[in-house]
PDB file of C-alpha atoms in Angstrom:
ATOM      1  CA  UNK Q   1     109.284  98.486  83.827  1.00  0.00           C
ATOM      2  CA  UNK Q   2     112.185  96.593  85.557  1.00  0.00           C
ATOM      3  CA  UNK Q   3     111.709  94.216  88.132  1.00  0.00           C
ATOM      4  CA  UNK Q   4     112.412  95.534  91.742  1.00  0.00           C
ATOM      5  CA  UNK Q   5     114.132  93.868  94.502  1.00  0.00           C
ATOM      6  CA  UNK Q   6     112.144  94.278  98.181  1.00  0.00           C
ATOM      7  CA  UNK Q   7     113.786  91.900 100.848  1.00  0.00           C
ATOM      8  CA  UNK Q   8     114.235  88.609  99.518  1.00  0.00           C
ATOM      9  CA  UNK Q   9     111.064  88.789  96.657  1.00  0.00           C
ATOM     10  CA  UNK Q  10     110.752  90.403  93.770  1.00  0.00           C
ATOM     11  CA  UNK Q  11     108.405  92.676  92.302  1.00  0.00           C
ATOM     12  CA  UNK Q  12     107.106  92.414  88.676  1.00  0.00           C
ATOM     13  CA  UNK Q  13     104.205  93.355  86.172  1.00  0.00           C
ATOM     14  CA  UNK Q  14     101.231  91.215  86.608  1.00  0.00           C
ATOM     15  CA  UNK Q  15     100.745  88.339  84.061  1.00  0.00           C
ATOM     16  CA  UNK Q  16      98.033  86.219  83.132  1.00  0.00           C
ATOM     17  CA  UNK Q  17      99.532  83.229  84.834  1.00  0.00           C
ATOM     18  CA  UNK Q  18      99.458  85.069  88.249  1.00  0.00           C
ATOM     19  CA  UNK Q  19      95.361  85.853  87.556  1.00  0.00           C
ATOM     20  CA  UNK Q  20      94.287  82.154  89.839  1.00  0.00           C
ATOM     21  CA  UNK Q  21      97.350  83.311  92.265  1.00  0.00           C
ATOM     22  CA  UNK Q  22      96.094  87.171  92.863  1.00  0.00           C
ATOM     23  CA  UNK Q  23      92.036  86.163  93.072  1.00  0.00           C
ATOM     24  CA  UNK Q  24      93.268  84.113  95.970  1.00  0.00           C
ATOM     25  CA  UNK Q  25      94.904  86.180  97.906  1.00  0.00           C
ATOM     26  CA  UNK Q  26      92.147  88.602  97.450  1.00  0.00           C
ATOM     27  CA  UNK Q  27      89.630  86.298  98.940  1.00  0.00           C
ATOM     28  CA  UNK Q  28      92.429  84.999 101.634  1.00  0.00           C
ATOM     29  CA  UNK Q  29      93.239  88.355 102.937  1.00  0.00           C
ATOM     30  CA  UNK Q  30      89.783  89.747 102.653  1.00  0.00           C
ATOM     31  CA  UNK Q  31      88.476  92.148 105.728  1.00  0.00           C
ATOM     32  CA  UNK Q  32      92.113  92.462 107.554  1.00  0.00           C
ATOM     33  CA  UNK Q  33      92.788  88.517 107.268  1.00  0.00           C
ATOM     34  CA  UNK Q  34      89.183  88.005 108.133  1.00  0.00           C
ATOM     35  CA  UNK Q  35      88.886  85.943 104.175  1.00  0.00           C
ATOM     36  CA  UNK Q  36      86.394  86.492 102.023  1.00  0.00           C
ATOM     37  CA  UNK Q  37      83.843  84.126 103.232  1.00  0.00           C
ATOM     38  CA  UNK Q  38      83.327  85.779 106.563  1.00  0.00           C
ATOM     39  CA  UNK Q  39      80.967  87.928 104.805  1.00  0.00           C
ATOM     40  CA  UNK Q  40      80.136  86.306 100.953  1.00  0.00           C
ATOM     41  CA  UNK Q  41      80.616  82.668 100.617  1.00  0.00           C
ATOM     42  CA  UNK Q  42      80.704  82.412  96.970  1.00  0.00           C
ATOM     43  CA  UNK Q  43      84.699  83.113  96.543  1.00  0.00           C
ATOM     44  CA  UNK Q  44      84.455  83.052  92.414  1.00  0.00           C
ATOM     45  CA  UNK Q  45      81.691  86.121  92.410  1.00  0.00           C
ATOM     46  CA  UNK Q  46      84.255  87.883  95.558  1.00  0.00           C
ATOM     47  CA  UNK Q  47      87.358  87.569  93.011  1.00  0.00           C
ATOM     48  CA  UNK Q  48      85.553  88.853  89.958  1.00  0.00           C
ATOM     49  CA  UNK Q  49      84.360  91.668  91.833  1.00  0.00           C
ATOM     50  CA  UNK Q  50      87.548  93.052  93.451  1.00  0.00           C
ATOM     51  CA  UNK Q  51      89.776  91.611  90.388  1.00  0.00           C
ATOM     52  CA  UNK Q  52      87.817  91.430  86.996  1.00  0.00           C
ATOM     53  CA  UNK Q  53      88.156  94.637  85.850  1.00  0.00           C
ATOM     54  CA  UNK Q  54      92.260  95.077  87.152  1.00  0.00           C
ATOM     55  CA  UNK Q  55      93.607  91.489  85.537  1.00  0.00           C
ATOM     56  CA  UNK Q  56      91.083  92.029  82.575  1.00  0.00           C
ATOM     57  CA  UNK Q  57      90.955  95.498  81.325  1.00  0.00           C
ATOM     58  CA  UNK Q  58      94.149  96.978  82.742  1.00  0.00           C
ATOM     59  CA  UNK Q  59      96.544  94.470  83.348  1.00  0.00           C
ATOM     60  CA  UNK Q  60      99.414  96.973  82.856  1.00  0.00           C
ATOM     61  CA  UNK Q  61      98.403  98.652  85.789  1.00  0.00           C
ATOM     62  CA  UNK Q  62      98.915  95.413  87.911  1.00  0.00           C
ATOM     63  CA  UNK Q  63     102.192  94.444  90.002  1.00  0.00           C
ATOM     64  CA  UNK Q  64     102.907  90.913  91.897  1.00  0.00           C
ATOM     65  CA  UNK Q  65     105.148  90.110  94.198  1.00  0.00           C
ATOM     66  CA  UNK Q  66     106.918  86.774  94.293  1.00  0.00           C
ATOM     67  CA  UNK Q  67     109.077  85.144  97.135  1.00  0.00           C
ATOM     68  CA  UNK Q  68     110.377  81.367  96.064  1.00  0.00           C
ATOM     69  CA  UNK Q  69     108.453  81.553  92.910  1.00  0.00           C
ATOM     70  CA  UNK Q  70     105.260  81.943  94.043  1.00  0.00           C
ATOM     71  CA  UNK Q  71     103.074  85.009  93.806  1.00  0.00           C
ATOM     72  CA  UNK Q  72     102.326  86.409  97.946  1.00  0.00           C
ATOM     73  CA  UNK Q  73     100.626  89.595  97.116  1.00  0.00           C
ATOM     74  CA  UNK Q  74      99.568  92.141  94.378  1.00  0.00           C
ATOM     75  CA  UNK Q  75      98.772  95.759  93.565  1.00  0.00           C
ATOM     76  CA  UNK Q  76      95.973  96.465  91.271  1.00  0.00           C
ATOM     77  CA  UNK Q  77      96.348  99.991  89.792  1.00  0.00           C
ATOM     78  CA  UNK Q  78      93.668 101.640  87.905  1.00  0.00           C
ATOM     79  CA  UNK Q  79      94.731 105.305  85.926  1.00  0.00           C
ATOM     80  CA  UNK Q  80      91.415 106.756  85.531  1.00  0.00           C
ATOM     81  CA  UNK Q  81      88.835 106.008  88.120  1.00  0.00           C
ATOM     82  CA  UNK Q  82      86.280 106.990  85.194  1.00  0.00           C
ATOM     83  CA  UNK Q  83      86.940 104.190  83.070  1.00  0.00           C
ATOM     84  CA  UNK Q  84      86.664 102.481  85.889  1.00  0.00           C
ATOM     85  CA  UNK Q  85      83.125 102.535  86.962  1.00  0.00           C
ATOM     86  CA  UNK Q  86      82.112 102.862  83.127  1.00  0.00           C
ATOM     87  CA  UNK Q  87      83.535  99.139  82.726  1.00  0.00           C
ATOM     88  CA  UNK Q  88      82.540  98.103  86.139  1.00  0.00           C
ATOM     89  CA  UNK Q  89      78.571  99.314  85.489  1.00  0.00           C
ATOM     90  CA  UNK Q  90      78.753  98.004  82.242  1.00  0.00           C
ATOM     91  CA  UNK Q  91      80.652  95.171  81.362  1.00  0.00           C
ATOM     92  CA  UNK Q  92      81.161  93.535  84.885  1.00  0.00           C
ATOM     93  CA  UNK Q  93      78.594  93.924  87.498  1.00  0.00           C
ATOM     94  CA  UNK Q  94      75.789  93.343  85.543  1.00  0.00           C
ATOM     95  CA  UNK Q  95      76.401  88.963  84.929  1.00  0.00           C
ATOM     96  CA  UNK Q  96      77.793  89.226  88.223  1.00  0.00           C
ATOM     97  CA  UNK Q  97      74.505  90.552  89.776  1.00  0.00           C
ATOM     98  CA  UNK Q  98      72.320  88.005  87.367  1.00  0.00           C
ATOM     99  CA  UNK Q  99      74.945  85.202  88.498  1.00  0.00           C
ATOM    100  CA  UNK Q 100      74.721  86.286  92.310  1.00  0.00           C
ATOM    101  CA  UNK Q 101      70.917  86.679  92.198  1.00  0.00           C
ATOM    102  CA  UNK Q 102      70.178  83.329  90.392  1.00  0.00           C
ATOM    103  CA  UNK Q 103      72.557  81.624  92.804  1.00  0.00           C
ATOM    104  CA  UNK Q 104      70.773  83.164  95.539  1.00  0.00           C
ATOM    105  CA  UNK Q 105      66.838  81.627  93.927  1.00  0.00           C
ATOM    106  CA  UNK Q 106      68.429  78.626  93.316  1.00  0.00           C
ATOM    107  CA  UNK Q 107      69.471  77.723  97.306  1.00  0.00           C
ATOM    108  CA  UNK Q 108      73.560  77.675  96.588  1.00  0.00           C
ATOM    109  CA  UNK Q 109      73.900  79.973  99.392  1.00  0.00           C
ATOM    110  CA  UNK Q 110      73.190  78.517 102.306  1.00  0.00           C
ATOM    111  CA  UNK Q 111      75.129  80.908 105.162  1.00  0.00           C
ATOM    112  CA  UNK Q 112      73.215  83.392 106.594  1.00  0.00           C
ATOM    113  CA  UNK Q 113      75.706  86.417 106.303  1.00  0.00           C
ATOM    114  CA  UNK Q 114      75.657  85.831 102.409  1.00  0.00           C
ATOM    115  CA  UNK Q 115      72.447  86.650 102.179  1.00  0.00           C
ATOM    116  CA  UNK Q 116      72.874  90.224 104.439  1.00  0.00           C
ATOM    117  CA  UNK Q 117      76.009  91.154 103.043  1.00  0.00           C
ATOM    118  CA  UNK Q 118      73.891  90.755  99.298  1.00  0.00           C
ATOM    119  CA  UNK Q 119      71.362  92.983 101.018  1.00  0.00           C
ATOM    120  CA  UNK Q 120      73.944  95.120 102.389  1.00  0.00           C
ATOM    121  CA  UNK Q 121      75.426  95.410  98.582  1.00  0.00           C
ATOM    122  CA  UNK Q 122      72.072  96.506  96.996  1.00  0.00           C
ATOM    123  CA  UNK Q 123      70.500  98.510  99.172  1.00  0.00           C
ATOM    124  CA  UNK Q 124      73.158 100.022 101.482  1.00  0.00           C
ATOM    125  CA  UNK Q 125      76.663 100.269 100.027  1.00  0.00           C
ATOM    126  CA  UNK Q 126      76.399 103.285  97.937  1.00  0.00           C
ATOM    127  CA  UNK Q 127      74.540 105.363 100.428  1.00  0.00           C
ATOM    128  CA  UNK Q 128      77.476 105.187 102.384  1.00  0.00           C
ATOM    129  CA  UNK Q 129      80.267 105.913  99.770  1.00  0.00           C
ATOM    130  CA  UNK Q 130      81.399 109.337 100.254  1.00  0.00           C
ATOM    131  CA  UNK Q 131      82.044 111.574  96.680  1.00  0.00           C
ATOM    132  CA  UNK Q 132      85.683 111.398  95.449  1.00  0.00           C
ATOM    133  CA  UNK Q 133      86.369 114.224  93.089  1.00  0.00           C
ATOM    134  CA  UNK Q 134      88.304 112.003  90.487  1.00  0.00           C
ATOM    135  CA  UNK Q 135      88.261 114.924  88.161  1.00  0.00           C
ATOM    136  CA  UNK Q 136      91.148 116.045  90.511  1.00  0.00           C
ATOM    137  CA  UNK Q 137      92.557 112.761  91.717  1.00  0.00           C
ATOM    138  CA  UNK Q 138      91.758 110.152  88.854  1.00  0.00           C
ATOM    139  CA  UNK Q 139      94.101 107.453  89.766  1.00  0.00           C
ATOM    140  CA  UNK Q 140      93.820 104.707  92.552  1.00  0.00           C
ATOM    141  CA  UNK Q 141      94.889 101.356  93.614  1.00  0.00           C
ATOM    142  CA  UNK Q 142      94.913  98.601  96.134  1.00  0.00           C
ATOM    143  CA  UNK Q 143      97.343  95.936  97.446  1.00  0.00           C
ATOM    144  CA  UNK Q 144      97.170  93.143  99.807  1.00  0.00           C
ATOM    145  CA  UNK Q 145     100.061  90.698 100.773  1.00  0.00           C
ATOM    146  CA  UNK Q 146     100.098  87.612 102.469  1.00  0.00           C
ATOM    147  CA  UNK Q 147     100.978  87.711 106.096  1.00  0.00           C
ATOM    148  CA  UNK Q 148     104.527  85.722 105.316  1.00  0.00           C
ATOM    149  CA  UNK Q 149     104.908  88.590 102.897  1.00  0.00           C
ATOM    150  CA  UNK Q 150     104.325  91.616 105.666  1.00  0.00           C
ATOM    151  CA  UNK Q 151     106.936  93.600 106.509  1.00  0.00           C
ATOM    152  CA  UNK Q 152     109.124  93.573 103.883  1.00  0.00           C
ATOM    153  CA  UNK Q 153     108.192  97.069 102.620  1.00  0.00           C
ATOM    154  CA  UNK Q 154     106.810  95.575  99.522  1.00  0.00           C
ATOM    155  CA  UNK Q 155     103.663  97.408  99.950  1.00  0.00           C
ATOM    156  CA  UNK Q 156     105.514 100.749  99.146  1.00  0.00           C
ATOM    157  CA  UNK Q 157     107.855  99.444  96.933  1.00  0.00           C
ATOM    158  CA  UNK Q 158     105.055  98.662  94.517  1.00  0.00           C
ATOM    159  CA  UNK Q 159     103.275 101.617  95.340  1.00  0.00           C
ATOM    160  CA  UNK Q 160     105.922 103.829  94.501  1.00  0.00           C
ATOM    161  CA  UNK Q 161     106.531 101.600  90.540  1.00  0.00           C
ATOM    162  CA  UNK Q 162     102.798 102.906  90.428  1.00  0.00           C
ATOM    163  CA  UNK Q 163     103.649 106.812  91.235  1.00  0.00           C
ATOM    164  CA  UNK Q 164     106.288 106.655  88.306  1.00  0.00           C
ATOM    165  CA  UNK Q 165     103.852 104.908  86.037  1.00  0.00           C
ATOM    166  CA  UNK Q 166     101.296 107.494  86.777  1.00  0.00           C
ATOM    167  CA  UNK Q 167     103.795 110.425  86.615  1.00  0.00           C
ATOM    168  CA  UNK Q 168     105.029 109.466  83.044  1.00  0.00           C
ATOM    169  CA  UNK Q 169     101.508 109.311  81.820  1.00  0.00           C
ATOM    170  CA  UNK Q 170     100.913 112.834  83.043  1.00  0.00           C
ATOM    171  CA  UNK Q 171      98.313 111.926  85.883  1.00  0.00           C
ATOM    172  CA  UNK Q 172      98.677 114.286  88.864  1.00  0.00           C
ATOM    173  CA  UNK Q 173      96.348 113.049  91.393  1.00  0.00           C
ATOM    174  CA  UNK Q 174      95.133 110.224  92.972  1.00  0.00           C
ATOM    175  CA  UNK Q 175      92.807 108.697  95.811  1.00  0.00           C
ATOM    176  CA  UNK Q 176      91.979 106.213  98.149  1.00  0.00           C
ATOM    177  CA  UNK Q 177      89.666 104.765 100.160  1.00  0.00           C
ATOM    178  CA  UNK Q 178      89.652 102.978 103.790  1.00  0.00           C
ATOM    179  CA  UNK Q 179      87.248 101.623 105.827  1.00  0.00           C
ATOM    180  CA  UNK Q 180      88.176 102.060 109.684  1.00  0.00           C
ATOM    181  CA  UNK Q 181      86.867 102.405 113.254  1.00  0.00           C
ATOM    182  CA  UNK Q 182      85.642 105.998 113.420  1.00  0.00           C
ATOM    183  CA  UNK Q 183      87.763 106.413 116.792  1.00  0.00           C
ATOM    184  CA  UNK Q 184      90.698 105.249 114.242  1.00  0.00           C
ATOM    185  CA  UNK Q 185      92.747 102.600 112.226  1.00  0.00           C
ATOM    186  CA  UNK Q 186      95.835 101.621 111.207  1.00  0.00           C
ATOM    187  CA  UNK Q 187      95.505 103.945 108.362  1.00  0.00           C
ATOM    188  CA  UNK Q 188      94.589 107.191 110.810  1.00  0.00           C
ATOM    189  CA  UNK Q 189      97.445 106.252 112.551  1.00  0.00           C
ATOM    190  CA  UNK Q 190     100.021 106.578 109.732  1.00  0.00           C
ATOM    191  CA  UNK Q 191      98.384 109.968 108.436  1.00  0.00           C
ATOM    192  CA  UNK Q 192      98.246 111.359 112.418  1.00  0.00           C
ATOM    193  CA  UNK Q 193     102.248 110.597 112.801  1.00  0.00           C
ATOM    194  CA  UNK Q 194     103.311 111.724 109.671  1.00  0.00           C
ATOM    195  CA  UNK Q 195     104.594 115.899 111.068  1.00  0.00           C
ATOM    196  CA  UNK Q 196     103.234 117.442 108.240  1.00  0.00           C
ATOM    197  CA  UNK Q 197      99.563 119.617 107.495  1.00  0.00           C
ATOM    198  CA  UNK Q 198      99.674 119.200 103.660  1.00  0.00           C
ATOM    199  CA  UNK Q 199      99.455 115.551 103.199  1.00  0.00           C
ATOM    200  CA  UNK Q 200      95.731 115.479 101.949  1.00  0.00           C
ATOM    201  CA  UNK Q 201      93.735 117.727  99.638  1.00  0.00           C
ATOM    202  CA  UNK Q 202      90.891 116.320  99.641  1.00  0.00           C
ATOM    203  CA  UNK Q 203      88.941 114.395 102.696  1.00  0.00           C
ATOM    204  CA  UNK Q 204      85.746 113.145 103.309  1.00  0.00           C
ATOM    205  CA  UNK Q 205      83.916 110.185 105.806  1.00  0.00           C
ATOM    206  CA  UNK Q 206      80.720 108.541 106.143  1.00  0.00           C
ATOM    207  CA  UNK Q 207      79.484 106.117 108.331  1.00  0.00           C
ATOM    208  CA  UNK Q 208      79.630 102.444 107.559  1.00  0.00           C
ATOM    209  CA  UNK Q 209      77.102 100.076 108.750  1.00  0.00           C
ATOM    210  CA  UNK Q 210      78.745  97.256 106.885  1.00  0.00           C
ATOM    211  CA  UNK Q 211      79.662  95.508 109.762  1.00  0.00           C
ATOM    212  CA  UNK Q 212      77.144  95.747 112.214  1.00  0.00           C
ATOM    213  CA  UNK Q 213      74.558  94.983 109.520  1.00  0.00           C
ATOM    214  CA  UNK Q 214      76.374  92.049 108.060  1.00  0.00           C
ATOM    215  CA  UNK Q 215      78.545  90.484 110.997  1.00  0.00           C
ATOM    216  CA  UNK Q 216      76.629  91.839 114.297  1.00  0.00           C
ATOM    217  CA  UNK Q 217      79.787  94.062 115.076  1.00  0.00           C
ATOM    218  CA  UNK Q 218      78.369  96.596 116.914  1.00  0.00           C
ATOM    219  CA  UNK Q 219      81.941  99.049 117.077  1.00  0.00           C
ATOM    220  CA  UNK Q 220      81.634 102.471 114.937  1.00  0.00           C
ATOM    221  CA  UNK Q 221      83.183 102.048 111.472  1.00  0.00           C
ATOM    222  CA  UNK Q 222      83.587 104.715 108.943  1.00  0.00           C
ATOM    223  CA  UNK Q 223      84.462 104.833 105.059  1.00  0.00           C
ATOM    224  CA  UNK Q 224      87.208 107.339 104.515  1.00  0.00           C
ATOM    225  CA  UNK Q 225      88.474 108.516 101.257  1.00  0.00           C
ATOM    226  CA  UNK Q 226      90.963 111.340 100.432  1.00  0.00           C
ATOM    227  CA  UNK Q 227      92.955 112.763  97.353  1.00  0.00           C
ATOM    228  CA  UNK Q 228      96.279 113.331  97.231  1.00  0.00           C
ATOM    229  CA  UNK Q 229      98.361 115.334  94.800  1.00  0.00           C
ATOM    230  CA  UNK Q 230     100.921 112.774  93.255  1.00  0.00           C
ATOM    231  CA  UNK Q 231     104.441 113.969  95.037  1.00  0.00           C
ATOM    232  CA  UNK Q 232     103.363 114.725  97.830  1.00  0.00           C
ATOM    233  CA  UNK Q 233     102.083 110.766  98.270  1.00  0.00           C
ATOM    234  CA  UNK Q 234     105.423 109.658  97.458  1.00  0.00           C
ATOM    235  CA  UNK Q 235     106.744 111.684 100.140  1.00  0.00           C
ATOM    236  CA  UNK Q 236     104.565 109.445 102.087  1.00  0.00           C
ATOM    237  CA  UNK Q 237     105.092 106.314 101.042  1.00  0.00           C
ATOM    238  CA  UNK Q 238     109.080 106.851 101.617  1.00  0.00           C
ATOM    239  CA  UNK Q 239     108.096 107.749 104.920  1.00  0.00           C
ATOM    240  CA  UNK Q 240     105.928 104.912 105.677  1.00  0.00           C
ATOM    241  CA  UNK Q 241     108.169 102.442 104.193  1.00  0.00           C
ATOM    242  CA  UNK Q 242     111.191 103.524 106.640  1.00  0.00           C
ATOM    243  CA  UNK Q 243     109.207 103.952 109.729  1.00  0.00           C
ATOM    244  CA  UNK Q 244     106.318 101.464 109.625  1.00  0.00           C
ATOM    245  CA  UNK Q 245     108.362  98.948 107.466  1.00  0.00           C
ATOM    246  CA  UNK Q 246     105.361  98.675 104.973  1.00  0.00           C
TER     247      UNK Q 246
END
């Protein structure tokens, strides 16, 4: 895979000397630019559970994106969301649960909203999950970029290095997820003014109390995933990336 060019950065595969650069960002750009300790403040726990399993057990899925030799954001692909939560339940949650819980007995945290949003975790969060058939649409990813990096369309451009990497290894599907406001997002927006009926085959929503729960926000959220065949997401992203400049 070939570096791209996107403005005046570059996109590459992920290496292992970009894994302290990409945990940061995660935990900078964290709940829309919010940063991770708004809601957990134990950034090293955060990072291993949004990054562990992309930087560790499928690097080659990964993308950066450098401007003036230093990393400004990332996409973290996964091929098969199976593998996927068979690593996560098994190899990284559980020492991240027995680190999180021992640091919670032993009085490291000391905010308040650590302590819901670790109540919020076990006992909440996958109630409000909706299903994803990844039978159907196996594949997903994410990607966040540094404000200095927005706008340069380097959210599609990796996106798109994904879609080719996913068509060459035969996958056909994949699918997302998005937490919103139920009266809608950024995200609702994009999918409402793109002029065509057959973007999504598969859609689903439930309620979030994440935020209300952990933060005292009191506005309607809602987790929405869909699946998406894997040419018909291209389509998309093209779109997106000329009109909305992402």
């Amino acid at each position: 895979m070939n570096p791209a060019r996107s403005r005046t950065g570059t996109v590459r595969p992920y290496e292992p000397r970009d894994r302290a650069a990409v945990r940061a960002i995660c935990c900078k750009t964290a709940y829309r630019n919010l940063g991770a300790r708004a809601v957990f403040e134990d950034e090293e726990l955060f990072a291993d559970y949004w990054c562990n399993y992309y930087t560790d057990y499928e690097p080659e899925s990964c993308l950066v994106v450098e401007e003036d030799g230093a990393v400004v954001g990332y996409l973290f692909g996964c091929v098969d969301a199976r593998r996927h939560v068979r690593l996560m339940s098994r190899r990284i949650m559980p020492p991240l649960i027995a680190k999180m819980l021992w640091r919670l007995a032993t009085g490291r945290y000391r905010e308040p909203v650590t302590r819901r949003t670790i109540r919020y975790l076990l006992f909440r969060s996958w109630k409000e999950a909706p299903p994803v058939p990844v039978e159907r649409f196996p594949a997903h990813y994410h990607c966040n970029l540094l404000r200095k990096a927005h706008g340069g369309r380097y959210y599609s451009t990796m996106a798109v290095i994904f879609l080719d990497r996913l068509k060459a290894l035969g996958v056909a599907g994949l699918h997302g997820q998005v937490e919103e406001p139920a009266s809608g997002g950024a995200w609702q927006h994009m999918v409402n003014s793109y002029k065509r009926d057959d973007l999504m085959d598969y859609y689903a929503e439930r309620p979030s109390s994440f935020h209300r729960r952990v933060r005292g926000v009191e506005k309607p959220m809602v987790n929405r995933v869909w699946g998406i065949k894997l040419e018909t997401y291209r389509m998309w992203l093209l779109w997106i990336a000329r009109d909305f400049r992402i």
